[in-house]
CSV table of C-alpha atoms and ligand atoms in Angstrom, one decimal:
chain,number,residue,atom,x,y,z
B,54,UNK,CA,48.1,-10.8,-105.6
B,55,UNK,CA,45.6,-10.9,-108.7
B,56,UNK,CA,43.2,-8.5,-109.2
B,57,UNK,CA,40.6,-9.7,-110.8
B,58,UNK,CA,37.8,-6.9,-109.3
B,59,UNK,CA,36.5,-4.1,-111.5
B,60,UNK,CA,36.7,-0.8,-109.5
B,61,UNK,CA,32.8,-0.8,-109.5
B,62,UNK,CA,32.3,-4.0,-108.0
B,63,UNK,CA,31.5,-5.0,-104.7
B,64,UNK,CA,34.3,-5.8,-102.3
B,65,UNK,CA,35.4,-8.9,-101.9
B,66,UNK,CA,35.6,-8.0,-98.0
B,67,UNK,CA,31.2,-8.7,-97.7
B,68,UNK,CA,31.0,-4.7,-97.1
B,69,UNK,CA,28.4,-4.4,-100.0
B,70,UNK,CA,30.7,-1.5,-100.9
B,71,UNK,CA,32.2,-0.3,-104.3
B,72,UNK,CA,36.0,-2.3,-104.8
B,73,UNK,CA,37.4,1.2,-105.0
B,74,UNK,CA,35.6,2.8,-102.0
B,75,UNK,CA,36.5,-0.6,-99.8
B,76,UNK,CA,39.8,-2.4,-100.4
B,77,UNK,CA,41.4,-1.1,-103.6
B,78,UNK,CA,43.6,1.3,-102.1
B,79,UNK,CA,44.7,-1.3,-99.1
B,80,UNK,CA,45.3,-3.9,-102.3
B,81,UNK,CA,47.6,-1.6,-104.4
B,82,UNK,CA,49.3,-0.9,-101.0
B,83,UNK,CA,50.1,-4.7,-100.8
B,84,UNK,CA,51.1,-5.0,-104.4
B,85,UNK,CA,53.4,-2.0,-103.5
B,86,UNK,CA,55.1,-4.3,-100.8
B,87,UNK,CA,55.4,-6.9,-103.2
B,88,UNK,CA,57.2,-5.5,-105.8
B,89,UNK,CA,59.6,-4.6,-103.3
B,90,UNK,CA,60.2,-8.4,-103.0
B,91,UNK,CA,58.4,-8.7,-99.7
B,92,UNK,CA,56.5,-11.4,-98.7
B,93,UNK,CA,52.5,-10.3,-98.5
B,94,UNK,CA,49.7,-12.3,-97.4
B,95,UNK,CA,47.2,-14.2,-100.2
B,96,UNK,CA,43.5,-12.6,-100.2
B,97,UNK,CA,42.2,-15.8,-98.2
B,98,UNK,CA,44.6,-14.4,-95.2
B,99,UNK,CA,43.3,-11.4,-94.7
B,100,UNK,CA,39.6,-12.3,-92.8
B,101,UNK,CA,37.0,-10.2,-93.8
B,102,UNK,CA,34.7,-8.2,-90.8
B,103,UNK,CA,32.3,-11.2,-90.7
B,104,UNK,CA,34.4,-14.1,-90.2
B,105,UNK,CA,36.5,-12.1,-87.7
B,106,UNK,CA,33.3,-12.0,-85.7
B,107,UNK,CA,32.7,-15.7,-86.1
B,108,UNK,CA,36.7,-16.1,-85.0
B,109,UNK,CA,36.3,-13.7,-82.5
B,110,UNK,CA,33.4,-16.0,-80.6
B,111,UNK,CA,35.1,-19.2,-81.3
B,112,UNK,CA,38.7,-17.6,-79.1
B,113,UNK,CA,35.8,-16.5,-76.3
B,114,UNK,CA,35.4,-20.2,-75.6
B,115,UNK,CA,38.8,-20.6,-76.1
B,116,UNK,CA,39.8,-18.4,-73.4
B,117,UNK,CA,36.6,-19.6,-71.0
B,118,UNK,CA,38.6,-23.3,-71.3
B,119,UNK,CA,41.6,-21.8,-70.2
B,120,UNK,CA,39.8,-20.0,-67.3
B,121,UNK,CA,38.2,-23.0,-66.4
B,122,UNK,CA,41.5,-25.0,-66.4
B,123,UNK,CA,43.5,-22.2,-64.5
B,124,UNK,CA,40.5,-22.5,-62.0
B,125,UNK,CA,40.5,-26.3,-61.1
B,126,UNK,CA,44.2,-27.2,-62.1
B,127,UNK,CA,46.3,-28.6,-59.2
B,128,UNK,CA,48.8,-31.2,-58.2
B,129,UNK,CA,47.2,-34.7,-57.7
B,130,UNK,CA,44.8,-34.2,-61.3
B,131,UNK,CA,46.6,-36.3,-63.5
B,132,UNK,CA,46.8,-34.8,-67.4
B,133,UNK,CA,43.9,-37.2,-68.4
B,134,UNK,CA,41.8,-35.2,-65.7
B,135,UNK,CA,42.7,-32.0,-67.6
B,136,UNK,CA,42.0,-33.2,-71.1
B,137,UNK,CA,38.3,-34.4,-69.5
B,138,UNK,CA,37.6,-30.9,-68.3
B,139,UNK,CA,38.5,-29.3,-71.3
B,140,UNK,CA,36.4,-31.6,-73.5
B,141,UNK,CA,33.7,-30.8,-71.0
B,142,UNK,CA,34.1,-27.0,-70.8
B,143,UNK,CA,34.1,-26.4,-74.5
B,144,UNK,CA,31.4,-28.7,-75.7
B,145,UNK,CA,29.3,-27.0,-72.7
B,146,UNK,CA,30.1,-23.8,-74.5
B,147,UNK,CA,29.0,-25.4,-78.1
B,148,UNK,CA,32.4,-25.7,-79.2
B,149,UNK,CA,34.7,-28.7,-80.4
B,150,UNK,CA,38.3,-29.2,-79.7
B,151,UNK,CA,40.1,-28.7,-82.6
B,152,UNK,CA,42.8,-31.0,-81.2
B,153,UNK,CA,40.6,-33.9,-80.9
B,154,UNK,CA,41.4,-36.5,-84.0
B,155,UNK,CA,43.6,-33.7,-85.7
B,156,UNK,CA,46.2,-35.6,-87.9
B,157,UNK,CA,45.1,-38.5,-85.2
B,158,UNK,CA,46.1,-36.6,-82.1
B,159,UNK,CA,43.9,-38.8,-79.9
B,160,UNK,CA,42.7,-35.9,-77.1
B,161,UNK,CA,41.0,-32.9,-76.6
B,162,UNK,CA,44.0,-30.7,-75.5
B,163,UNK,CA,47.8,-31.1,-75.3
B,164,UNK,CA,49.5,-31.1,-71.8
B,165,UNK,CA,53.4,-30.7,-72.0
B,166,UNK,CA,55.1,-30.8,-68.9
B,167,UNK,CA,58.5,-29.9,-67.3
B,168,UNK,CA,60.7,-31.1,-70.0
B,169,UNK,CA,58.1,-32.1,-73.0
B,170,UNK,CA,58.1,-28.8,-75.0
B,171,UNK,CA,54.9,-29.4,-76.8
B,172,UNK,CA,52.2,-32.2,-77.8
B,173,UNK,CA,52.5,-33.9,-74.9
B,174,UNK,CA,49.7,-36.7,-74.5
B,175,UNK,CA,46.8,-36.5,-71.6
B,176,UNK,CA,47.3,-39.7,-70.1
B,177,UNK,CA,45.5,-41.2,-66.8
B,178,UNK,CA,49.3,-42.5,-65.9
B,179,UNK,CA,50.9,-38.9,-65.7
B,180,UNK,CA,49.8,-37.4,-62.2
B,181,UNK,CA,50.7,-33.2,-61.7
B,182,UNK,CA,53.3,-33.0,-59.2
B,183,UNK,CA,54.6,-30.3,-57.0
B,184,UNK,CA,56.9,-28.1,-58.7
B,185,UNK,CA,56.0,-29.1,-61.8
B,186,UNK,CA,55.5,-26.6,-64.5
B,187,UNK,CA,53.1,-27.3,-67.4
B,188,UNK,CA,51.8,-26.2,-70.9
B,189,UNK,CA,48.0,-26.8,-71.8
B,190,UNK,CA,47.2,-25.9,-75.4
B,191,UNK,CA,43.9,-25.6,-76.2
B,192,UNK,CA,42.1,-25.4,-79.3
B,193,UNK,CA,38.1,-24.9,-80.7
B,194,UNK,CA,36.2,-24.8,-83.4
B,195,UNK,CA,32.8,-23.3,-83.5
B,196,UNK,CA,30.4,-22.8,-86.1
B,197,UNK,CA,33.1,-23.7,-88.6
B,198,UNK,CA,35.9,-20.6,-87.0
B,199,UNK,CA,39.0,-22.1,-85.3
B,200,UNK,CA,41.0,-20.4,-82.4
B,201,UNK,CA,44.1,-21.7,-80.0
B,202,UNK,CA,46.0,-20.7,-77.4
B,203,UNK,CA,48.0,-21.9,-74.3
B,204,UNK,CA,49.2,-21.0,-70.7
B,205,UNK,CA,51.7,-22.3,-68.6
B,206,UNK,CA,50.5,-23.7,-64.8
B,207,UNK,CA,53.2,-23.9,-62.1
B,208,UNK,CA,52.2,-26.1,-59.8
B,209,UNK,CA,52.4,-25.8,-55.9
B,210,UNK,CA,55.9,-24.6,-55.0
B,211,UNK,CA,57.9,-24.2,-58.1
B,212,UNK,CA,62.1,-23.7,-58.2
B,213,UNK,CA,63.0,-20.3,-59.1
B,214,UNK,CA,64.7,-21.3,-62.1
B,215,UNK,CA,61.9,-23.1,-63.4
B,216,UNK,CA,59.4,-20.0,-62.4
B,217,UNK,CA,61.7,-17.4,-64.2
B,218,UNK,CA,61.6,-19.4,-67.3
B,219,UNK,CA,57.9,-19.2,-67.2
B,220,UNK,CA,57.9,-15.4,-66.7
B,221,UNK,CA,60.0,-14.9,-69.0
B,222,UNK,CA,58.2,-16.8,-71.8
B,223,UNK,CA,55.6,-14.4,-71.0
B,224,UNK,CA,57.7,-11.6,-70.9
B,225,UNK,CA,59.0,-12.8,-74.8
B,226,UNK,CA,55.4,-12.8,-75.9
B,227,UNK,CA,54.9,-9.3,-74.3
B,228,UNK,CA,57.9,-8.0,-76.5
B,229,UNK,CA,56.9,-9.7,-79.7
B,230,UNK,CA,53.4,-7.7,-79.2
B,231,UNK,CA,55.3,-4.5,-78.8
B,232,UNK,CA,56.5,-5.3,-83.0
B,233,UNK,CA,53.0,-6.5,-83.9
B,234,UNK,CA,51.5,-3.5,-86.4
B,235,UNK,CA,50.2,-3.3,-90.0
B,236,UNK,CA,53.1,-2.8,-91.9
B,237,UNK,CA,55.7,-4.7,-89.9
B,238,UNK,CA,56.6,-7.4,-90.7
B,239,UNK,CA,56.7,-11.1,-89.1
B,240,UNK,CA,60.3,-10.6,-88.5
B,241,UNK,CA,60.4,-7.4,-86.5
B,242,UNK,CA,58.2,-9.9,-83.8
B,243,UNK,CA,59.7,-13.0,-84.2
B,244,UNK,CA,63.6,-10.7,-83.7
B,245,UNK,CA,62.2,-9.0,-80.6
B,246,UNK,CA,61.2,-12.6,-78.9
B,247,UNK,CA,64.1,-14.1,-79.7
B,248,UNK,CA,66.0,-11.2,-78.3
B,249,UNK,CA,64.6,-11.3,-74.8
B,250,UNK,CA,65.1,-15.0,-74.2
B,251,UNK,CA,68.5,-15.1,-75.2
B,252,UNK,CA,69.4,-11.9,-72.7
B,253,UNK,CA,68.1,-14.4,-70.1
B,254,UNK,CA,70.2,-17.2,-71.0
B,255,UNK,CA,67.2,-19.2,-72.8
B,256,UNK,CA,67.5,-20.7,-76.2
B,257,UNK,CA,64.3,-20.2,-78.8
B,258,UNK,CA,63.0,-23.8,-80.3
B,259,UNK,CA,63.6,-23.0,-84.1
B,260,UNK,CA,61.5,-25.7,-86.0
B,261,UNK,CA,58.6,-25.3,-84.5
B,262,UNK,CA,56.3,-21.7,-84.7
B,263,UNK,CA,53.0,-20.5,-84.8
B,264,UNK,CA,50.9,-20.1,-87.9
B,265,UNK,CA,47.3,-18.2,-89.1
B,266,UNK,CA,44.6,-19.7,-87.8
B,267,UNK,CA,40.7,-18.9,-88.2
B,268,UNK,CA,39.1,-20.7,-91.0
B,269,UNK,CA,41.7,-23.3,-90.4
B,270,UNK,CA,43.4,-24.8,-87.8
B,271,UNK,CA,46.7,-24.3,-89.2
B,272,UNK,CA,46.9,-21.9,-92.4
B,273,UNK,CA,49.7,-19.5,-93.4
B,274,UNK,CA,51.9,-18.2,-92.4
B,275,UNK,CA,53.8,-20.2,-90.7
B,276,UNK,CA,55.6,-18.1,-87.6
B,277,UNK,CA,59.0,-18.3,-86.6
B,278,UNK,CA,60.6,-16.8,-83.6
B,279,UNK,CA,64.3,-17.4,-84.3
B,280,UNK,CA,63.5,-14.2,-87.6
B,281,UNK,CA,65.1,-10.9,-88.3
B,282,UNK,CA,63.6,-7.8,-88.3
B,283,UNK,CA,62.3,-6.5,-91.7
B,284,UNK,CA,62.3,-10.4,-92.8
B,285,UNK,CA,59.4,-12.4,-93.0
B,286,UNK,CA,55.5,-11.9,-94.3
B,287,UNK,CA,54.3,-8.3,-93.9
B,288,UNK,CA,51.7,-8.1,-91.5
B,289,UNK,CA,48.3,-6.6,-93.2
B,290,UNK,CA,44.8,-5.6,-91.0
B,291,UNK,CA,42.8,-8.5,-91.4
B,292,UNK,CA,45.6,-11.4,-90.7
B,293,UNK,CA,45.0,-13.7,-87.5
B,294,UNK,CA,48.1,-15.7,-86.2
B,295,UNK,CA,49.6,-17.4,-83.0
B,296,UNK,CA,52.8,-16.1,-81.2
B,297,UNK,CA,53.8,-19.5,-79.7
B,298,UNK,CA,57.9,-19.1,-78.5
B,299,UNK,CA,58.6,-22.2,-77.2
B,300,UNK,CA,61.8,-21.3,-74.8
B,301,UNK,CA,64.1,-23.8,-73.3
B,302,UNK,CA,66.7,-23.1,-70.5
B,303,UNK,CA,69.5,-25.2,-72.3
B,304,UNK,CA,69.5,-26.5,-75.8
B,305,UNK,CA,67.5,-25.5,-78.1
B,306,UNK,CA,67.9,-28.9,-79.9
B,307,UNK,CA,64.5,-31.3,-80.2
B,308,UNK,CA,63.8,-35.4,-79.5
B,309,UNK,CA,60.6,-36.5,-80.9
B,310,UNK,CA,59.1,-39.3,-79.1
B,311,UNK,CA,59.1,-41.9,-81.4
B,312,UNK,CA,56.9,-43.9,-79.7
B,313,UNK,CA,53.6,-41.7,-79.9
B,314,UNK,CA,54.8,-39.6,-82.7
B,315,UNK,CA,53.9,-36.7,-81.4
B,316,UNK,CA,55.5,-35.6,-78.3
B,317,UNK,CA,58.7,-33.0,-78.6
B,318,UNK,CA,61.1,-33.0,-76.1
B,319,UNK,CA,64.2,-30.6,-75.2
B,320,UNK,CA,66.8,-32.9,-76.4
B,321,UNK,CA,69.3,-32.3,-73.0
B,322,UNK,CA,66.0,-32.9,-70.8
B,323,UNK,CA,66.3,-29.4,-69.3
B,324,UNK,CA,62.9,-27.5,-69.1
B,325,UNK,CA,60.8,-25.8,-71.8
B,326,UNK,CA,58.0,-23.6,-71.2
B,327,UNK,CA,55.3,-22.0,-73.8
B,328,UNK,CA,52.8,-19.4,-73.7
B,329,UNK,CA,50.6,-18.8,-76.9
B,330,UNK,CA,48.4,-15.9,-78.0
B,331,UNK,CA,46.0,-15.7,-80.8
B,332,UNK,CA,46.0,-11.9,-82.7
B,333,UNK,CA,44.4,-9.9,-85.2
B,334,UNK,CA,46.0,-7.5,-86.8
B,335,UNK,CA,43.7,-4.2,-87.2
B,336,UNK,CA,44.1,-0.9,-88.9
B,337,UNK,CA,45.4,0.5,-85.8
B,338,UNK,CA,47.4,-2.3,-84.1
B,339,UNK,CA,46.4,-5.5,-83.0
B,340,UNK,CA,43.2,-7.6,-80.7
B,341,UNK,CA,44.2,-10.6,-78.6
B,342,UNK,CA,41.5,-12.7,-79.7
B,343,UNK,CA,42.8,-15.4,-77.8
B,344,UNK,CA,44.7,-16.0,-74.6
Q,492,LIG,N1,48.9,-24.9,-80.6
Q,492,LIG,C1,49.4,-26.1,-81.0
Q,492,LIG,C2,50.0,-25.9,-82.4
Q,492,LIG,O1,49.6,-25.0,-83.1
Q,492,LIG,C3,48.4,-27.2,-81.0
Q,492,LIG,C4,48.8,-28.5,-81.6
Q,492,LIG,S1,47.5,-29.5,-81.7
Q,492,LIG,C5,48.0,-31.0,-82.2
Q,492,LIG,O2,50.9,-26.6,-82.8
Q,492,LIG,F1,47.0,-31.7,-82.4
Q,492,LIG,F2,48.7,-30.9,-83.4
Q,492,LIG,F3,48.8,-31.5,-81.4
Q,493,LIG,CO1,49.0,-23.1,-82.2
Protein backbone atom coordinates (compact mmCIF):
# COMPACT_ATOMS: atom_id res chain seq x y z
CA UNK A 1 0.00 0.00 0.00
CA UNK A 2 1.08 3.64 -1.19
CA UNK A 3 1.04 6.33 0.94
CA UNK A 4 0.54 9.20 -0.72
CA UNK A 5 -1.27 11.33 2.39
CA UNK A 6 0.66 13.95 4.29
CA UNK A 7 0.21 13.45 8.04
CA UNK A 8 -1.80 16.80 8.15
CA UNK A 9 -4.26 15.88 5.65
CA UNK A 10 -7.58 14.74 5.99
CA UNK A 11 -8.32 10.99 6.01
CA UNK A 12 -8.96 9.31 3.29
CA UNK A 13 -11.67 7.33 5.49
CA UNK A 14 -14.43 10.81 5.00
CA UNK A 15 -13.76 11.38 8.98
CA UNK A 16 -12.79 15.13 8.24
CA UNK A 17 -9.93 14.17 10.59
CA UNK A 18 -6.06 14.77 10.46
CA UNK A 19 -4.36 11.44 8.40
CA UNK A 20 -2.32 10.93 11.60
CA UNK A 21 -5.12 11.28 14.18
CA UNK A 22 -7.43 8.87 11.80
CA UNK A 23 -5.81 5.96 9.80
CA UNK A 24 -2.07 6.49 9.84
CA UNK A 25 -1.30 4.29 12.64
CA UNK A 26 -3.93 1.42 11.30
CA UNK A 27 -1.87 2.03 7.68
CA UNK A 28 1.71 1.48 9.00
CA UNK A 29 0.14 -1.56 10.90
CA UNK A 30 -0.81 -2.96 7.44
CA UNK A 31 2.49 -2.04 5.79
CA UNK A 32 3.91 -3.91 8.89
CA UNK A 33 2.00 -7.12 7.74
CA UNK A 34 3.25 -6.71 4.40
CA UNK A 35 6.63 -6.63 4.77
CA UNK A 36 6.29 -9.78 6.48
CA UNK A 37 5.17 -11.09 3.04
CA UNK A 38 1.51 -11.29 4.01
CA UNK A 39 -1.20 -10.66 1.84
CA UNK A 40 -3.12 -7.16 3.02
CA UNK A 41 -6.02 -5.66 1.58
CA UNK A 42 -5.73 -2.53 -1.21
CA UNK A 43 -7.24 0.88 0.36
CA UNK A 44 -10.49 0.45 -1.88
CA UNK A 45 -11.16 -2.80 0.48
CA UNK A 46 -11.31 -1.43 3.51
CA UNK A 47 -15.00 0.59 3.38
CA UNK A 48 -14.91 3.67 4.93
CA UNK A 49 -17.93 4.44 7.96
CA UNK A 50 -20.21 5.97 5.23
CA UNK A 51 -20.35 3.43 2.71
CA UNK A 52 -20.63 0.72 5.49
CA UNK A 53 -23.84 2.53 6.29
CA UNK A 54 -25.03 2.46 2.68
CA UNK A 55 -23.91 -1.47 2.63
CA UNK A 56 -25.32 -2.00 5.81
CA UNK A 57 -29.05 -0.83 4.39
CA UNK A 58 -28.67 -2.53 1.12
CA UNK A 59 -28.00 -6.38 3.42
CA UNK A 60 -31.34 -5.11 5.46
CA UNK A 61 -33.30 -5.85 2.27
CA UNK A 62 -31.24 -8.52 1.70
CA UNK A 63 -32.18 -10.31 4.69
CA UNK A 64 -36.10 -9.01 4.46
CA UNK A 65 -36.00 -11.27 0.88
CA UNK A 66 -34.74 -14.02 2.67
CA UNK A 67 -37.44 -13.65 5.43
CA UNK A 68 -39.91 -13.23 2.97
CA UNK A 69 -38.82 -16.46 1.02
CA UNK A 70 -38.42 -18.54 4.33
CA UNK A 71 -42.07 -17.27 5.02
CA UNK A 72 -43.89 -18.47 1.74
CA UNK A 73 -41.48 -21.24 0.56
CA UNK A 74 -43.11 -24.74 0.30
CA UNK A 75 -43.35 -27.82 -1.83
CA UNK A 76 -45.69 -27.33 -4.95
CA UNK A 77 -43.93 -23.46 -5.75
CA UNK A 78 -41.93 -24.20 -8.48
CA UNK A 79 -38.29 -22.16 -8.51
CA UNK A 80 -39.77 -19.63 -11.05
CA UNK A 81 -42.38 -18.87 -8.19
CA UNK A 82 -39.41 -18.12 -5.88
CA UNK A 83 -37.49 -16.01 -8.32
CA UNK A 84 -41.03 -13.90 -8.72
CA UNK A 85 -41.21 -13.30 -5.05
CA UNK A 86 -37.86 -12.24 -4.66
CA UNK A 87 -37.97 -9.74 -7.58
CA UNK A 88 -41.15 -8.54 -5.89
CA UNK A 89 -39.86 -8.30 -2.34
CA UNK A 90 -36.76 -6.41 -3.11
CA UNK A 91 -38.03 -3.90 -5.61
CA UNK A 92 -40.89 -3.34 -2.94
CA UNK A 93 -38.05 -2.54 -0.63
CA UNK A 94 -36.35 -0.08 -3.38
CA UNK A 95 -33.74 -2.48 -4.08
CA UNK A 96 -32.52 -4.41 -7.33
CA UNK A 97 -31.34 -7.85 -7.68
CA UNK A 98 -27.91 -7.85 -8.21
CA UNK A 99 -28.38 -11.27 -9.93
CA UNK A 100 -30.60 -10.12 -12.50
CA UNK A 101 -28.59 -9.67 -16.03
CA UNK A 102 -25.22 -10.23 -14.03
CA UNK A 103 -22.70 -11.65 -16.65
CA UNK A 104 -26.37 -12.60 -18.37
CA UNK A 105 -27.59 -14.66 -15.50
CA UNK A 106 -31.24 -14.29 -16.73
CA UNK A 107 -33.18 -14.17 -12.96
CA UNK A 108 -33.46 -12.40 -9.98
CA UNK A 109 -32.14 -15.07 -7.57
CA UNK A 110 -30.42 -18.49 -7.95
CA UNK A 111 -32.20 -21.67 -6.70
CA UNK A 112 -29.92 -24.80 -6.38
CA UNK A 113 -31.45 -27.77 -5.41
CA UNK A 114 -30.64 -31.31 -4.02
CA UNK A 115 -27.73 -32.03 -6.14
CA UNK A 116 -27.05 -28.56 -8.11
CA UNK A 117 -24.48 -26.95 -5.83
CA UNK A 118 -24.87 -23.41 -6.97
CA UNK A 119 -26.44 -21.16 -9.94
CA UNK A 120 -29.09 -23.23 -10.48
CA UNK A 121 -31.79 -21.50 -12.89
CA UNK A 122 -35.51 -20.46 -11.64
CA UNK A 123 -37.46 -22.20 -13.99
CA UNK A 124 -41.44 -22.54 -14.22
CA UNK A 125 -40.52 -26.49 -15.13
CA UNK A 126 -38.74 -27.33 -11.74
CA UNK A 127 -41.56 -27.83 -9.05
CA UNK A 128 -40.21 -28.03 -5.02
CA UNK A 129 -40.81 -31.44 -3.93
CA UNK A 130 -40.94 -33.16 -0.64
CA UNK A 131 -37.73 -33.88 0.73
CA UNK A 132 -36.09 -31.82 -1.26
CA UNK A 133 -33.46 -29.56 0.08
CA UNK A 134 -32.61 -26.23 -1.58
CA UNK A 135 -30.18 -23.12 -1.77
CA UNK A 136 -31.73 -19.61 -2.64
CA UNK A 137 -28.98 -16.98 -3.09
CA UNK A 138 -30.02 -13.70 -3.04
CA UNK A 139 -28.44 -10.65 -4.00
CA UNK A 140 -29.29 -6.41 -3.94
CA UNK A 141 -28.14 -3.42 -4.86
CA UNK A 142 -29.42 -0.26 -3.41
CA UNK A 143 -28.43 3.18 -3.86
CA UNK A 144 -25.35 1.96 -5.64
CA UNK A 145 -24.16 -0.68 -2.27
CA UNK A 146 -24.28 -4.40 -3.04
CA UNK A 147 -25.03 -7.25 -0.45
CA UNK A 148 -25.65 -11.25 -0.80
CA UNK A 149 -26.40 -14.05 1.09
CA UNK A 150 -28.17 -17.43 0.97
CA UNK A 151 -30.11 -20.14 3.11
CA UNK A 152 -30.82 -23.46 2.67
CA UNK A 153 -34.87 -24.65 2.74
CA UNK A 154 -35.69 -28.30 3.48
CA UNK A 155 -38.70 -28.92 2.31
CA UNK A 156 -41.60 -31.04 4.03
CA UNK A 157 -40.11 -34.22 5.37
CA UNK A 158 -36.43 -34.29 4.65
CA UNK A 159 -34.01 -37.73 4.96
CA UNK A 160 -31.73 -37.39 7.82
CA UNK A 161 -28.76 -37.60 5.80
CA UNK A 162 -29.83 -34.88 3.64
CA UNK A 163 -30.91 -32.71 6.99
CA UNK A 164 -27.51 -33.28 8.67
CA UNK A 165 -25.74 -32.03 5.73
CA UNK A 166 -27.76 -28.91 5.97
CA UNK A 167 -26.93 -28.48 9.67
CA UNK A 168 -23.84 -29.00 9.28
CA UNK A 169 -23.12 -26.45 6.55
CA UNK A 170 -24.44 -24.20 9.07
CA UNK A 171 -22.50 -25.48 11.75
CA UNK A 172 -19.16 -24.88 9.23
CA UNK A 173 -20.16 -21.26 8.80
CA UNK A 174 -20.55 -21.00 12.70
CA UNK A 175 -16.86 -22.21 13.01
CA UNK A 176 -15.38 -20.15 10.36
CA UNK A 177 -17.03 -17.00 12.39
CA UNK A 178 -15.33 -18.26 15.47
CA UNK A 179 -11.65 -17.36 13.28
CA UNK A 180 -13.10 -14.13 11.85
CA UNK A 181 -11.06 -11.06 13.70
CA UNK A 182 -8.79 -8.19 12.64
CA UNK A 183 -5.59 -9.53 12.41
CA UNK A 184 -6.42 -13.11 11.27
CA UNK A 185 -6.18 -13.95 8.48
CA UNK A 186 -8.53 -15.55 5.57
CA UNK A 187 -6.94 -18.77 6.25
CA UNK A 188 -7.52 -19.29 9.97
CA UNK A 189 -11.55 -19.21 8.67
CA UNK A 190 -11.42 -20.89 5.57
CA UNK A 191 -9.01 -23.96 7.84
CA UNK A 192 -11.62 -24.06 10.55
CA UNK A 193 -14.66 -24.66 7.85
CA UNK A 194 -13.00 -27.04 6.10
CA UNK A 195 -12.17 -28.87 9.35
CA UNK A 196 -15.69 -29.42 10.51
CA UNK A 197 -17.10 -30.82 7.26
CA UNK A 198 -14.48 -33.16 6.81
CA UNK A 199 -15.04 -34.59 10.64
CA UNK A 200 -18.54 -35.27 9.29
CA UNK A 201 -17.62 -37.08 6.28
CA UNK A 202 -18.34 -34.03 3.80
CA UNK A 203 -16.04 -32.84 1.21
CA UNK A 204 -15.45 -28.76 0.74
CA UNK A 205 -16.08 -27.54 -3.10
CA UNK A 206 -12.53 -26.09 -3.79
CA UNK A 207 -13.01 -23.78 -6.97
CA UNK A 208 -15.60 -22.04 -6.02
CA UNK A 209 -15.55 -19.27 -2.72
CA UNK A 210 -16.81 -16.24 -1.51
CA UNK A 211 -15.33 -12.83 -2.26
CA UNK A 212 -15.73 -8.86 -0.84
CA UNK A 213 -18.65 -7.49 -1.80
CA UNK A 214 -20.17 -3.84 -1.14
CA UNK A 215 -19.35 -1.44 -3.83
CA UNK A 216 -19.26 -4.43 -6.05
CA UNK A 217 -20.82 -7.41 -6.54
CA UNK A 218 -17.88 -9.37 -6.58
CA UNK A 219 -14.41 -7.56 -5.49
CA UNK A 220 -11.45 -8.98 -3.74
CA UNK A 221 -10.67 -11.18 -2.15
CA UNK A 222 -11.66 -13.96 -3.41
CA UNK A 223 -12.46 -16.67 -0.31
CA UNK A 224 -11.59 -20.05 -0.20
CA UNK A 225 -12.61 -22.67 2.27
CA UNK A 226 -10.32 -25.50 1.41
CA UNK A 227 -7.10 -22.63 3.22
CA UNK A 228 -4.62 -23.06 5.98
CA UNK A 229 -4.48 -21.23 8.87
CA UNK A 230 -2.06 -18.13 8.85
CA UNK A 231 -2.45 -18.35 4.90
CA UNK A 232 -4.44 -16.16 2.93
CA UNK A 233 -5.25 -12.08 3.03
CA UNK A 234 -5.15 -10.68 6.49
CA UNK A 235 -8.33 -9.60 7.66
CA UNK A 236 -8.30 -5.50 8.46
CA UNK A 237 -11.65 -3.51 10.17
CA UNK A 238 -13.22 -2.14 7.34
CA UNK A 239 -13.18 -5.40 4.93
CA UNK A 240 -16.78 -6.89 3.95
CA UNK A 241 -16.78 -10.49 2.51
CA UNK A 242 -19.13 -13.68 2.02
CA UNK A 243 -18.39 -17.02 3.85
CA UNK A 244 -20.07 -19.29 1.25
CA UNK A 245 -18.72 -23.23 2.00
CA UNK A 246 -20.42 -25.08 -0.42
CA UNK A 247 -20.25 -28.83 1.26
CA UNK A 248 -21.04 -31.96 -0.55
CA UNK A 249 -21.74 -35.43 1.04
CA UNK A 250 -19.47 -37.31 -1.63
CA UNK A 251 -17.08 -35.85 -4.04
CA UNK A 252 -15.99 -32.79 -3.94
CA UNK A 253 -15.45 -32.81 -7.73
CA UNK A 254 -17.75 -30.22 -10.14
CA UNK A 255 -19.97 -30.76 -13.64
CA UNK A 256 -20.91 -27.60 -15.15
CA UNK A 257 -23.97 -27.65 -17.09
CA UNK A 258 -23.03 -26.99 -20.36
CA UNK A 259 -26.12 -26.36 -21.55
CA UNK A 260 -27.02 -23.11 -19.56
CA UNK A 261 -23.49 -22.23 -18.64
CA UNK A 262 -24.06 -21.62 -15.43
CA UNK A 263 -25.30 -24.36 -13.33
CA UNK A 264 -22.63 -26.45 -11.02
CA UNK A 265 -23.26 -29.69 -10.12
CA UNK A 266 -21.63 -32.36 -7.65
CA UNK A 267 -20.02 -34.35 -10.23
CA UNK A 268 -21.26 -38.06 -8.41
CA UNK A 269 -24.90 -36.53 -8.20
CA UNK A 270 -24.83 -36.87 -4.40
CA UNK A 271 -26.12 -33.73 -2.50
CA UNK A 272 -24.58 -30.25 -1.84
CA UNK A 273 -25.92 -27.81 0.45
CA UNK A 274 -24.73 -23.97 0.99
CA UNK A 275 -25.30 -21.41 3.48
CA UNK A 276 -23.81 -17.80 2.95
CA UNK A 277 -23.24 -14.86 5.26
CA UNK A 278 -22.11 -11.40 4.48
CA UNK A 279 -19.47 -9.83 7.29
CA UNK A 280 -17.69 -6.79 8.28
CA UNK A 281 -14.88 -6.99 9.93
CA UNK A 282 -14.70 -4.16 12.86
CA UNK A 283 -12.14 -3.12 15.35
CA UNK A 284 -13.43 -5.46 17.75
CA UNK A 285 -14.64 -8.57 15.79
CA UNK A 286 -17.05 -8.82 13.15
CA UNK A 287 -21.22 -7.62 12.07
CA UNK A 288 -23.26 -10.07 10.06
CA UNK A 289 -24.48 -7.64 7.76
CA UNK A 290 -26.13 -10.10 5.84
CA UNK A 291 -27.85 -13.49 6.48
N1 LIG B 1 -23.72 -15.66 -4.06
C1 LIG B 1 -23.45 -16.11 -5.39
C2 LIG B 1 -22.00 -15.85 -5.69
O1 LIG B 1 -21.42 -15.01 -5.09
C3 LIG B 1 -24.32 -15.40 -6.35
C4 LIG B 1 -24.01 -15.72 -7.76
S1 LIG B 1 -24.96 -14.76 -8.74
C5 LIG B 1 -24.74 -15.21 -10.33
O2 LIG B 1 -21.41 -16.51 -6.52
F1 LIG B 1 -25.42 -14.37 -11.01
F2 LIG B 1 -23.46 -15.15 -10.63
F3 LIG B 1 -25.17 -16.42 -10.48
CO1 LIG C 1 -21.78 -14.66 -2.98
Amino acid sequence: MHNELGRNDYCWCGSQMKYKKCHAAFDDKIRFYQEQGCTVPTRDLIKTPEQVKGIRESAKINIAVLDYIAKNIRAGLTTEDIDQLVYEKTTELGGEPAQLGYHGFPKSVCTSINDQICHGIPSEKVTLCDGDIINVDASTIYKGYFSDSSRMFCIGNVDKEKEKLVRVVRECIECGLQEVKPWGFLGDMGQAVHEHAVKNGYSVVKDIGGHGVGLEFHEDPWVGFVSKRKTEMLMVPGMIFTIEPMVNMGTDEIKLDEKNGWTVYTADGKPSAQWEVMVLITEEGYEILAY
